[in-house]
Coordinates of C-alpha atoms in Angstrom, one line a residue:
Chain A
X35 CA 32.8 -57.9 86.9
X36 CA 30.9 -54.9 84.7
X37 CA 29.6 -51.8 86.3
X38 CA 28.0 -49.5 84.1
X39 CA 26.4 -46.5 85.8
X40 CA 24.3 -43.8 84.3
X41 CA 26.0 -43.8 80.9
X42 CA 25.5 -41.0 78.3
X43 CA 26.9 -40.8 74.9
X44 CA 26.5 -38.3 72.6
X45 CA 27.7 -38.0 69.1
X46 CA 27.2 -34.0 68.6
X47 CA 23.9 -33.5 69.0
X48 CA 22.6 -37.1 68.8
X49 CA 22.2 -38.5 72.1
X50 CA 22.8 -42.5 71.2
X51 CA 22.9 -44.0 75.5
X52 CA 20.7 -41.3 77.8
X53 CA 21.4 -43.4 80.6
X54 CA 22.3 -47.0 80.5
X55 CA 23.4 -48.5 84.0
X56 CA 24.2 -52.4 83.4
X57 CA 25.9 -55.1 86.2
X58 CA 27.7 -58.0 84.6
X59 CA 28.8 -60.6 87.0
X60 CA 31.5 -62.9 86.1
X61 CA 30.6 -65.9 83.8
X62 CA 27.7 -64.7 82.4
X63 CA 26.9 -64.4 79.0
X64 CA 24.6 -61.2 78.1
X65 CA 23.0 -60.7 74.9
X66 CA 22.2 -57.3 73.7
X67 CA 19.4 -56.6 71.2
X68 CA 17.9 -53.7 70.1
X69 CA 16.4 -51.9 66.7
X70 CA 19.5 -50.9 64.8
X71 CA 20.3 -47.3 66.0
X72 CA 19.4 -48.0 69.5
X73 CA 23.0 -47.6 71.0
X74 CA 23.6 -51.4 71.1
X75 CA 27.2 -51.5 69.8
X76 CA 27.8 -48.2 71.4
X77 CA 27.2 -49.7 75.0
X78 CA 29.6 -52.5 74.1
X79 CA 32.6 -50.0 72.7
X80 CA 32.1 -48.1 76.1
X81 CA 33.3 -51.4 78.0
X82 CA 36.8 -51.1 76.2
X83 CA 36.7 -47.5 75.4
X84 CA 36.8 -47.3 72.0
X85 CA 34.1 -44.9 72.9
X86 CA 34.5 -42.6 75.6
X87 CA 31.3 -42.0 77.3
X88 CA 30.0 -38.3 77.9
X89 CA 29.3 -38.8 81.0
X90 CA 28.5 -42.0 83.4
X91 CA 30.9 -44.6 84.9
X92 CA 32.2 -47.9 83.5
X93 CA 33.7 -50.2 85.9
X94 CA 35.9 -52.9 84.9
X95 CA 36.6 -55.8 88.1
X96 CA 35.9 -53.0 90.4
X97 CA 38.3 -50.6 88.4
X98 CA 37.1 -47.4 87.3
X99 CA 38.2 -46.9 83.7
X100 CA 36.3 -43.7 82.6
X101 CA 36.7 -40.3 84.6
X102 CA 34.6 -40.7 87.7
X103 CA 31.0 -38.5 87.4
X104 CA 30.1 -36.5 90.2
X105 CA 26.5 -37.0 89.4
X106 CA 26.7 -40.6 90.6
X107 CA 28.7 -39.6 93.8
X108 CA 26.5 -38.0 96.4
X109 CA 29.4 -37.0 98.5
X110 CA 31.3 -35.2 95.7
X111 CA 27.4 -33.6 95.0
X112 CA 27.5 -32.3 98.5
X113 CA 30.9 -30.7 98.7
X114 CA 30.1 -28.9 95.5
X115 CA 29.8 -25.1 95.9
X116 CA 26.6 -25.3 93.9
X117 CA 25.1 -27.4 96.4
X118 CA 26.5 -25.2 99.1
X119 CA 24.8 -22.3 97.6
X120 CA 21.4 -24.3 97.3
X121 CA 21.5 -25.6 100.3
X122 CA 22.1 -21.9 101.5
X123 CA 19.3 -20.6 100.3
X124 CA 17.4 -23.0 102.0
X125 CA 16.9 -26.2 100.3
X126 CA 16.4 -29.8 101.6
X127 CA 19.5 -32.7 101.2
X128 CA 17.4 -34.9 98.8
X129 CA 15.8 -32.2 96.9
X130 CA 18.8 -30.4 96.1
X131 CA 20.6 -33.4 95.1
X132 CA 17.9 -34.2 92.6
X133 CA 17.2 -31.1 91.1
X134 CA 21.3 -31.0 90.6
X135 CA 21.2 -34.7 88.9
X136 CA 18.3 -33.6 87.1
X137 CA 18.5 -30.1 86.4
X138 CA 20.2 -29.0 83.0
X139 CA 23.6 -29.3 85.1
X140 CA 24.0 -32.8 83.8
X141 CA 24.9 -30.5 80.6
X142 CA 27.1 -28.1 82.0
X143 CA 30.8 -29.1 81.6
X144 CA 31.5 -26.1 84.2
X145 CA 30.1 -28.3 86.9
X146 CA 33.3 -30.6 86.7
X147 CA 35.9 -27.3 87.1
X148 CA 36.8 -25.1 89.6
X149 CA 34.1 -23.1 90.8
X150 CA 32.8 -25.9 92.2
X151 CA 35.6 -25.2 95.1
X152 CA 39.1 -27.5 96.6
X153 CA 36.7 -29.7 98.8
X154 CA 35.0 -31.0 95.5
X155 CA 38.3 -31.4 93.1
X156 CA 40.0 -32.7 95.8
X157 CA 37.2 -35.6 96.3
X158 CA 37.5 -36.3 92.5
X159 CA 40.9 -36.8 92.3
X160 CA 41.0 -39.4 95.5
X161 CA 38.5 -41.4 93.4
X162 CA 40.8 -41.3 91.0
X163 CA 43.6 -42.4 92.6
X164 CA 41.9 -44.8 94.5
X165 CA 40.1 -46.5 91.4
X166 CA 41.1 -45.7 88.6
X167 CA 42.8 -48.2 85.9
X168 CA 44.8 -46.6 82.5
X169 CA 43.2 -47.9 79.1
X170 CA 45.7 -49.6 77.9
X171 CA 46.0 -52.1 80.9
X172 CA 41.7 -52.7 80.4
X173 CA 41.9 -53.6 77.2
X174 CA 44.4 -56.6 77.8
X175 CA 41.7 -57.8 79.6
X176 CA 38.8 -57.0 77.9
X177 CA 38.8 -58.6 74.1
X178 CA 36.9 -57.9 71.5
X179 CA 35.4 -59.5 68.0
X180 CA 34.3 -57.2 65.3
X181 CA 32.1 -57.4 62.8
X182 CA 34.2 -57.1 59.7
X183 CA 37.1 -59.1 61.9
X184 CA 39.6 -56.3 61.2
X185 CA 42.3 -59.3 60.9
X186 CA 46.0 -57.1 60.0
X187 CA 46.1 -57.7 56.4
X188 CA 49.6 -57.8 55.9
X189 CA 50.3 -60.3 58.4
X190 CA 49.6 -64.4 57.9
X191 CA 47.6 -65.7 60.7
X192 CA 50.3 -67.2 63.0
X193 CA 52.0 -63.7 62.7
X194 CA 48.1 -62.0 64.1
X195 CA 47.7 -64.3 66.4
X196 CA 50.8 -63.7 68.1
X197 CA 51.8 -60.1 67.3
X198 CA 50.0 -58.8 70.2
X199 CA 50.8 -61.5 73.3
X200 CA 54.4 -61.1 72.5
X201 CA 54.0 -57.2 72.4
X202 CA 52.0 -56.0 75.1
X203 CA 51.7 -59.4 77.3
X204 CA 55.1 -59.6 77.1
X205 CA 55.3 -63.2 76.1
X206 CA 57.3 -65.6 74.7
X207 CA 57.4 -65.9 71.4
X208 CA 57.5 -69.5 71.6
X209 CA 55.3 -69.8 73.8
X210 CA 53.0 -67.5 71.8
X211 CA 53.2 -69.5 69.2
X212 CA 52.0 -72.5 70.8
X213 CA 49.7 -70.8 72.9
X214 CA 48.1 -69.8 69.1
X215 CA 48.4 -72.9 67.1
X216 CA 46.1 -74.8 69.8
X217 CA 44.0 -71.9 69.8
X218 CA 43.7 -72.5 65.8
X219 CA 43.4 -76.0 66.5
X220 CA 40.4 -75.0 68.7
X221 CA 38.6 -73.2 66.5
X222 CA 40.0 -75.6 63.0
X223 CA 42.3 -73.2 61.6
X224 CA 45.6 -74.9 61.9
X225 CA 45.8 -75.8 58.5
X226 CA 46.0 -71.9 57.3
X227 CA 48.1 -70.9 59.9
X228 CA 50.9 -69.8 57.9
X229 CA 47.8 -68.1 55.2
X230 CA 47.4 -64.3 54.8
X231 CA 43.7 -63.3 55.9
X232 CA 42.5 -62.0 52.1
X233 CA 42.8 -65.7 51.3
X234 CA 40.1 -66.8 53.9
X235 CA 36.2 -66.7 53.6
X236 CA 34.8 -64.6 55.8
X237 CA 33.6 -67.4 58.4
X238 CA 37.5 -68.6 58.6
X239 CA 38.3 -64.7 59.1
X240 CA 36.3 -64.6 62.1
X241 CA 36.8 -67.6 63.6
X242 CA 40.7 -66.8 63.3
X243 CA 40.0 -63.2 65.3
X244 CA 38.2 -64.9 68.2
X245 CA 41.1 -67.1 68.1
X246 CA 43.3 -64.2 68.3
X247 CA 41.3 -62.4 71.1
X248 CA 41.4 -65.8 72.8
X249 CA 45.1 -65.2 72.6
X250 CA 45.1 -62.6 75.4
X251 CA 43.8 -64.2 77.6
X252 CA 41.1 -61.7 78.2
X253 CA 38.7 -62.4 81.4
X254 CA 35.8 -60.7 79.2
X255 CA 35.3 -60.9 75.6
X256 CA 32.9 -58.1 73.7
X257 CA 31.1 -59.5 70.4
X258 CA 30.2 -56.9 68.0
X259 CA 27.8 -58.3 65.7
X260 CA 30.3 -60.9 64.9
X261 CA 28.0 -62.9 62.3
X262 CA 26.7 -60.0 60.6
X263 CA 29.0 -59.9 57.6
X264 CA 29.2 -63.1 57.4
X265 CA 27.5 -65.0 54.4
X266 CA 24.7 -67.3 55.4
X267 CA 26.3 -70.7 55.0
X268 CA 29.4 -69.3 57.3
X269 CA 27.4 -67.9 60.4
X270 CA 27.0 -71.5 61.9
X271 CA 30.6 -72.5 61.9
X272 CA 31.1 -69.0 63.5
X273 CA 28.5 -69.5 66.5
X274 CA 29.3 -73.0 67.0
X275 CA 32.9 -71.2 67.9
X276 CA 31.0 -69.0 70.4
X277 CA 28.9 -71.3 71.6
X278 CA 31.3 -73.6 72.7
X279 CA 33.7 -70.6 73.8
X280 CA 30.3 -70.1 76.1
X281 CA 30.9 -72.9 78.1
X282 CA 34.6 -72.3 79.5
X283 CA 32.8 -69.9 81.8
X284 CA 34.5 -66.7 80.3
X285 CA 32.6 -63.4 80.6
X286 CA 30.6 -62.3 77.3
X287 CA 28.7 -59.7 76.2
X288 CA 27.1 -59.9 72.7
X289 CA 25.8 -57.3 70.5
X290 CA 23.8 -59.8 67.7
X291 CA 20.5 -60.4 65.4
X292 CA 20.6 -64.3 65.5
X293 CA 17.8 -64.2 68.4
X294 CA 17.5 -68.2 68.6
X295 CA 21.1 -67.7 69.3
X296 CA 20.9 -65.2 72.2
X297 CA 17.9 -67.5 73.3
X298 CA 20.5 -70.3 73.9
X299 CA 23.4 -68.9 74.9
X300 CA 22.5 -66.1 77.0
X301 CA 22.2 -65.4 81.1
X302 CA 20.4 -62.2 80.1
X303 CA 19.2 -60.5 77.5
X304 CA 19.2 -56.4 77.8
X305 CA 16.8 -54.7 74.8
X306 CA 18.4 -51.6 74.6
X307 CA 15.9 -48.6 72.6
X308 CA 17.0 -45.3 71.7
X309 CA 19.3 -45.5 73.9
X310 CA 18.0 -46.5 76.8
X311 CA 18.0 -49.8 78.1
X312 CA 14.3 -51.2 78.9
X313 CA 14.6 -54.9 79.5
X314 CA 17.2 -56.5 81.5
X315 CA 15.7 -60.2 81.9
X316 CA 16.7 -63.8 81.3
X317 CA 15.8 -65.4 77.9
X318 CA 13.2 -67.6 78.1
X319 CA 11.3 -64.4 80.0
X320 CA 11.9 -62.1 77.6
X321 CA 11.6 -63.7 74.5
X322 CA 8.1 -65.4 76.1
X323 CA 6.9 -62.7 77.6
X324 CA 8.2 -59.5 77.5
X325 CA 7.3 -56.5 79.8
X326 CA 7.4 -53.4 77.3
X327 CA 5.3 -52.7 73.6
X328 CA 8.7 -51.8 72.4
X329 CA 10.2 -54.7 72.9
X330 CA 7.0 -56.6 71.7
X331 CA 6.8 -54.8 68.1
X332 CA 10.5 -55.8 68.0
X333 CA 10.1 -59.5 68.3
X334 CA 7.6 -59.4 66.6
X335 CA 9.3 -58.2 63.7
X336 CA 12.2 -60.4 63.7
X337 CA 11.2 -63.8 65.0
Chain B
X50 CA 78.7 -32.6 10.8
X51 CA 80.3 -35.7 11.3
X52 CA 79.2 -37.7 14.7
X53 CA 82.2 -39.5 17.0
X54 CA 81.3 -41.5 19.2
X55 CA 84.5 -42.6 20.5
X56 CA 84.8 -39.7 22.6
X57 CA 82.3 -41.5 24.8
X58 CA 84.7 -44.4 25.1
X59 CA 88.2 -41.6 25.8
X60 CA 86.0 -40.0 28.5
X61 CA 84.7 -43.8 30.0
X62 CA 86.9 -43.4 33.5
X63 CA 85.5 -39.9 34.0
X64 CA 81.9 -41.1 33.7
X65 CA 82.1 -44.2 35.5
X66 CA 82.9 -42.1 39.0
X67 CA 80.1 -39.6 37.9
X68 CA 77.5 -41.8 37.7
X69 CA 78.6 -42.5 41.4
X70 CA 78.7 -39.3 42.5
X71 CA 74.6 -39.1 40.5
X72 CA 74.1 -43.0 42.9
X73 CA 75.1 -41.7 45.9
X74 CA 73.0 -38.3 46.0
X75 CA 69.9 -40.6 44.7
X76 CA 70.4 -43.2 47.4
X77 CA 71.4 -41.0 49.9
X78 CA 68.8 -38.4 49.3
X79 CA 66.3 -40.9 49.6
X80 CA 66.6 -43.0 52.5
X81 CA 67.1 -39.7 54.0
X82 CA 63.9 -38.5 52.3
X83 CA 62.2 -41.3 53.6
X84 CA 63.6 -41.3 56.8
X85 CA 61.9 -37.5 57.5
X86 CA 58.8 -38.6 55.7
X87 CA 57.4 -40.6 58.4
X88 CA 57.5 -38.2 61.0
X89 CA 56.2 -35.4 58.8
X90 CA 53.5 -37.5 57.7
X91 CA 52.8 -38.3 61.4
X92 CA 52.7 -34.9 62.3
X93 CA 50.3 -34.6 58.8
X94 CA 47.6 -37.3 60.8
X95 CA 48.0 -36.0 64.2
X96 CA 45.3 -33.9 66.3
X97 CA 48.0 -31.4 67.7
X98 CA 47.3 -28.0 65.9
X99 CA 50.9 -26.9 65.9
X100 CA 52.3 -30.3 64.4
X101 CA 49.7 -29.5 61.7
X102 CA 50.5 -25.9 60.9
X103 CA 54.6 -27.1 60.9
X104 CA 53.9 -29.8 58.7
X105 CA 51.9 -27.9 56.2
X106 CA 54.4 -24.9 56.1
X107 CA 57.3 -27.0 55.7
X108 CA 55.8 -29.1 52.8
X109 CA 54.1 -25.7 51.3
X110 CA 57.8 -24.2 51.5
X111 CA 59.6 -27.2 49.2
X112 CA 56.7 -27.3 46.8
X113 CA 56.6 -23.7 46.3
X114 CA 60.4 -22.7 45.8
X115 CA 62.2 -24.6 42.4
X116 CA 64.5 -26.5 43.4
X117 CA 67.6 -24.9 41.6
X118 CA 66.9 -22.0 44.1
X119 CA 66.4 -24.4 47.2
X120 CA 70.1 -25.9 46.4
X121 CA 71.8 -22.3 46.1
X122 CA 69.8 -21.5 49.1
X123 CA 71.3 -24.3 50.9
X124 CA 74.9 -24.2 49.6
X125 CA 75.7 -20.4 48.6
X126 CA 73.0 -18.7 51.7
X127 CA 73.0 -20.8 54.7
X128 CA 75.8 -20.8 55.2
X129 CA 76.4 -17.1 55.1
X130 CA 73.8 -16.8 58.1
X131 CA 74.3 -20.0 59.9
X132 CA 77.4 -21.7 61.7
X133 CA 77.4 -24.6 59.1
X134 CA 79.6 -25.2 55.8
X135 CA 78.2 -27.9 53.4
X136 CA 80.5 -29.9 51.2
X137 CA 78.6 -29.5 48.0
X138 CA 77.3 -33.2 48.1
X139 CA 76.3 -32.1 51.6
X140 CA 74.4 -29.8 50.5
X141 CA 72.8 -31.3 47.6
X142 CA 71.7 -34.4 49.6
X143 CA 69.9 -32.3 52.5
X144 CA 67.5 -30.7 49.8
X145 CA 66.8 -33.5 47.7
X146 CA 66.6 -35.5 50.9
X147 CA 64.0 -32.6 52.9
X148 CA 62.2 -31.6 49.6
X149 CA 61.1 -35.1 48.5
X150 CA 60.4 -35.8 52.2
X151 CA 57.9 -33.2 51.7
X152 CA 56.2 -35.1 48.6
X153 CA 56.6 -38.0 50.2
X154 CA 54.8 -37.3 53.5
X155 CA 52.1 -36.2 51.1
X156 CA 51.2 -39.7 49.3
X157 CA 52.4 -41.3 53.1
X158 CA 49.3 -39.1 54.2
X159 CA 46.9 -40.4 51.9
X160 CA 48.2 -43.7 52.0
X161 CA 47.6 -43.9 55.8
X162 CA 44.3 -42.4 55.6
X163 CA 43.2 -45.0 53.2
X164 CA 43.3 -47.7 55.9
X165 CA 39.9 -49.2 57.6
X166 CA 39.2 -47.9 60.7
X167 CA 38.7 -51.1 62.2
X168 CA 42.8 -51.5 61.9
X169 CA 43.0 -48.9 64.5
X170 CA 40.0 -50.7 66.4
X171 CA 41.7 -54.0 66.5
X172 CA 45.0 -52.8 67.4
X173 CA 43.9 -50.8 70.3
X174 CA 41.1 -53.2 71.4
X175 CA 44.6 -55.7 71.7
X176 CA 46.1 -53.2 73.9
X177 CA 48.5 -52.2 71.3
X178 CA 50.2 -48.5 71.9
X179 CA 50.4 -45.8 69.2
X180 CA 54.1 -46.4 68.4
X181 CA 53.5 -49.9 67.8
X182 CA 50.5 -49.7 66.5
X183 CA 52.0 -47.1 63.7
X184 CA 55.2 -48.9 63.1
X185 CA 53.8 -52.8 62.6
X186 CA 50.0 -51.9 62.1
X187 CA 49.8 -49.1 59.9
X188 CA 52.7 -47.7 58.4
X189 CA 53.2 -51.1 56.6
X190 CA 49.9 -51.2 54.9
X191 CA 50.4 -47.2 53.9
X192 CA 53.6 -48.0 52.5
X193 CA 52.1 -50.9 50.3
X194 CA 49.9 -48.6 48.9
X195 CA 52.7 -45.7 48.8
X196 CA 54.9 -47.9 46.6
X197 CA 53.8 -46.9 43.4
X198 CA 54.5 -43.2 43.9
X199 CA 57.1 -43.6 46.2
X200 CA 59.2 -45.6 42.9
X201 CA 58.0 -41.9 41.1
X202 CA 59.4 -39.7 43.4
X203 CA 62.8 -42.1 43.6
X204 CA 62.9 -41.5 39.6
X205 CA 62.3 -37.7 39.8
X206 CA 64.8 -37.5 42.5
X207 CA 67.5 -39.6 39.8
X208 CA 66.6 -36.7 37.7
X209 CA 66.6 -33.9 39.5
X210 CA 70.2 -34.7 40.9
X211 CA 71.6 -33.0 37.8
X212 CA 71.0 -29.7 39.9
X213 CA 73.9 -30.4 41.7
X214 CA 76.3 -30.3 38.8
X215 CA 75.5 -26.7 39.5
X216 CA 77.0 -26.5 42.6
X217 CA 80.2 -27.7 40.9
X218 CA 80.1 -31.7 42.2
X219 CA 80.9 -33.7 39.1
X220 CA 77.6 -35.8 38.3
X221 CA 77.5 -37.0 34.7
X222 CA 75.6 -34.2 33.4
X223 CA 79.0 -32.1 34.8
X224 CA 81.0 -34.6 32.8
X225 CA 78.8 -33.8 29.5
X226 CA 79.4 -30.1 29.9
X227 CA 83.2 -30.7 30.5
X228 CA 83.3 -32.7 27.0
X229 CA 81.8 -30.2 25.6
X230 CA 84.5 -27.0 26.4
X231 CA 87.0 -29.6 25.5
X232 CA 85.7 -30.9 22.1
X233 CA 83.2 -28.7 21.3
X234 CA 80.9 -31.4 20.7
X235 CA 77.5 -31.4 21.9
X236 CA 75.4 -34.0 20.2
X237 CA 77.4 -37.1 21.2
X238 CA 78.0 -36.8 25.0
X239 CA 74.5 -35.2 25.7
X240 CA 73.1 -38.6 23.7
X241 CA 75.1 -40.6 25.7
X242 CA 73.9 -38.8 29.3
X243 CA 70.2 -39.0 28.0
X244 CA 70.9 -43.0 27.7
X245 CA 72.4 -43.2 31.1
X246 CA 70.0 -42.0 33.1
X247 CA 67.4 -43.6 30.4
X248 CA 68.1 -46.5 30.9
X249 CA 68.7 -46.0 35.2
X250 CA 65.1 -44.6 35.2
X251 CA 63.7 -48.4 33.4
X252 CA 66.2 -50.1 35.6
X253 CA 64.3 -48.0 38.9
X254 CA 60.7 -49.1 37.4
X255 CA 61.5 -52.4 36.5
X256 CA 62.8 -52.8 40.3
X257 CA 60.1 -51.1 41.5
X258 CA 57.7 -53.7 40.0
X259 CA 59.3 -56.1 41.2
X260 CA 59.3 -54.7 44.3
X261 CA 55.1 -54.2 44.4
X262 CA 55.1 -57.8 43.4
X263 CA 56.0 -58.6 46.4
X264 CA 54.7 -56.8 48.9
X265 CA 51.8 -57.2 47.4
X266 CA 52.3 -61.3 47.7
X267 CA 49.5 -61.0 50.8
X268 CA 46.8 -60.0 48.1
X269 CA 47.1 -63.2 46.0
X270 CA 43.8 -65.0 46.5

């Protein structure tokens, strides 16, 4: 369902993901935790590309929706006039291929251009036309929830829920505006349907954006920090929506602090660290007995 | 000197289709003002240099000439170099309309800056494309907060139409100077213009608050 290969991100010089690589199958619900600063909500954006990646794949239901990387192509390596020249001057296959994924290369933005020869360009471009999918069509089917909901103020909830189905799905508006009212109904905010988001508390905001994710019809769903601005009282109504949302089988990744919650709820948890993910394991594993200090200091710290 | 107002009353026909003439620049000049706002303030926001650099020149041009020079520009010199004739209402509207477009697009600016990122986030996280995304997402919450300024610049613009009077279109300040050969009376029809457009200017702020109101009806808690 997910692919993440080898994914860097940098902000300038701040490196935030030095390499995550991440499978997601469909149906499963992955929890990602981490010491704020570690990249978590970073790794999710990349999934919907609201960060581009430096460099790495993401794969979306075997679509390639960032640029390919040569580095994770050994073909495209090989027909490289870099590795022509190494090779040339006498080098092994495997040795040359990791001193170029290894070397300071991985920096050099010269390496995707055209000294690197026709034979390598062309190889790019077929893996682009072979796999590649535009953003706009990834994002109808990836949804997300944010943390501070980002509901469209200036609409009432009916017209939020529906804007988007009718626009870029293309659907009917009344069937868009059934399709939302039982969405509402689902996650019990039919009663403010026709209210404009200032007037809600914050738990009814969010429950109304998952509703209006929901409206998509997205086949995975991306949850950044979704309780985190919430007041305390509101963040059970909001994971009660989750949790039940959990159980229709959709594909979820969530970037959260409530760790009893990720206990329940998640397949997998992945503890992401400066920017590199170090655990990948299911729940009662890691939060029992986890493999690395980091992630031992962690929970210690916030259980 | 004895004051007569009653010339006011003799010279009632003349006013009435001036204060037309001073409408229809406003009005006209304004939706047309508006009209070039948006993509001048799009260019303002964009991350293409050269959309940039036109932007700024263009509104560094109307802010930096007066605006009695910009209308003699556009009525007595363009068309001395260029194949177009302007009627002088023509004329008068284009500058009004391109120079407040140029003040406008600069609150527009602001006003679309001011909005959360996460607007942006949500709307492209739903797949939405730019043009939609600027027309129903954006744009509409910039305005909101645009409104207050944009009710300035619709009053200045009121004002400022008097400039056209010197172009020779008959606007009520026109009608004021005409009494004035005639009668050689000054006090009572320049009283009477200052009341006009005193009392269109309240009229414009009282509508604009109204206006506000209910924009800002999604607000109410």
């Amino acid at each position: 369902m997910i692919d993440v290969k080898g994914l860097y991100k940098d902000f300038g010089s701040l490196h935030v993901l030095r390499g995550v690589t991440l499978h997601v199958d469909e149906g499963e619900i992955i929890s990602i935790i981490g010491p704020s600063g570690s990249g978590k909500s970073t790794l999710l954006r990349s999934i919907n590309l609201l960060e581009k990646p430096t460099f790495g794949e993401v794969w979306v239901e075997d679509r390639l929706i960032t640029p390919p990387d040569p580095y994770l192509h050994f073909d495209v390596i090989r027909a490289s006039n870099t590795y022509k020249a190494m090779m040339a001057a006498g080098g092994e296959d495997a040795d040359v291929i990791r001193k170029i994924k290894e070397g300071d290369l991985l920096k050099e933005k010269g390496f995707f251009q055209k000294k690197e020869g026709a034979a390598y360009q062309q190889m790019l471009k077929k893996i682009v036309t072979d796999h590649f999918e535009d953003t706009y069509s990834v994002r109808r089917k990836v949804g997300m929830v944010f943390q501070h909901f980002n509901l469209f103020p200036h609409k009432t909830v009916l017209e939020n829920m529906i804007y988007a189905p009718i626009k870029v799905n293309k659907v009917e508006r009344d069937k868009a505006i059934e399709k939302a009212r039982s969405l509402l109904e689902s996650v019990g905010m039919l009663a403010k349907e026709n209210a404009y988001p200032d007037t809600l508390s914050g738990g009814q905001k969010q429950r109304v954006a998952i509703a209006r994710t929901l409206a998509m019809e997205p086949d995975i769903v991306l949850f950044d920090e979704p309780t985190s601005a919430l007041d305390p009282e509101m963040v059970k109504e909001v994971l009660d929506v989750i949790k039940r949302l959990a159980k229709t089988g959709i594909t979820m990744l969530l970037v959260t602090h409530e760790m009893g919650f990720a206990r329940e709820v998640s397949d997998r948890i992945c503890f992401l660290d400066e920017g590199v993910l170090i655990e990948d394991a299911p729940p009662d594993i890691f939060f029992s007995t986890p493999k690395s200090e980091r992630a031992k200091t962690f929970l210690d710290k916030v259980l | 000197m004895q004051l007569d107002f009653s010339i006011i009353l003799n010279w009632l026909p003349q006013f009435g289709s001036a204060l037309l003439v001073t409408l229809e620049t406003t009005v006209c000049s304004l939706l047309l003002g508006l009209l070039l706002s948006i993509p001048l303030s799009l260019c303002k926001i964009s991350n293409i240099r050269p959309l940039q650099w036109f932007a700024a020149v263009y509104t560094s041009i109307f802010r930096g000439v007066p605006l009695l020079v910009q209308v003699f520009m556009m009525y007595f010199g363009i068309p001395l170099v260029l194949p177009v004739k302007f009627t002088a209402f023509q004329a008068g509207t284009l500058v009004f309309a391109m120079n407040s477009a140029a003040y406008i697009s600069e609150s527009m600016r602001g006003g679309i800056n001011a909005i959360d990122r996460g607007q942006y986030e949500a709307a492209m996280a739903l797949g939405i494309h730019y043009p939609g995304m600027m027309k129903d997402i954006i744009l509409p919450q910039a305005i909101k907060s645009v409104l207050p300024s944009l009710v300035n610049e619709f009053i200045s613009l009121l004002k400022n139409t008097t400039l056209i009077a010197s172009i020779g279109l008959v606007d009520i300040l026109r009608v004021g100077q005409l009494i004035q050969s005639r009668t050689y009376r000054a006090f009572e029809p320049f009283f009477a213009i200052s009341v006009f457009y005193y009392v269109l200017v309240m009229g414009l702020s009282f509508l604009g608050k109204l206006l506000e109101r209910r924009v800002n009806k999604s607000d109410r808690r």
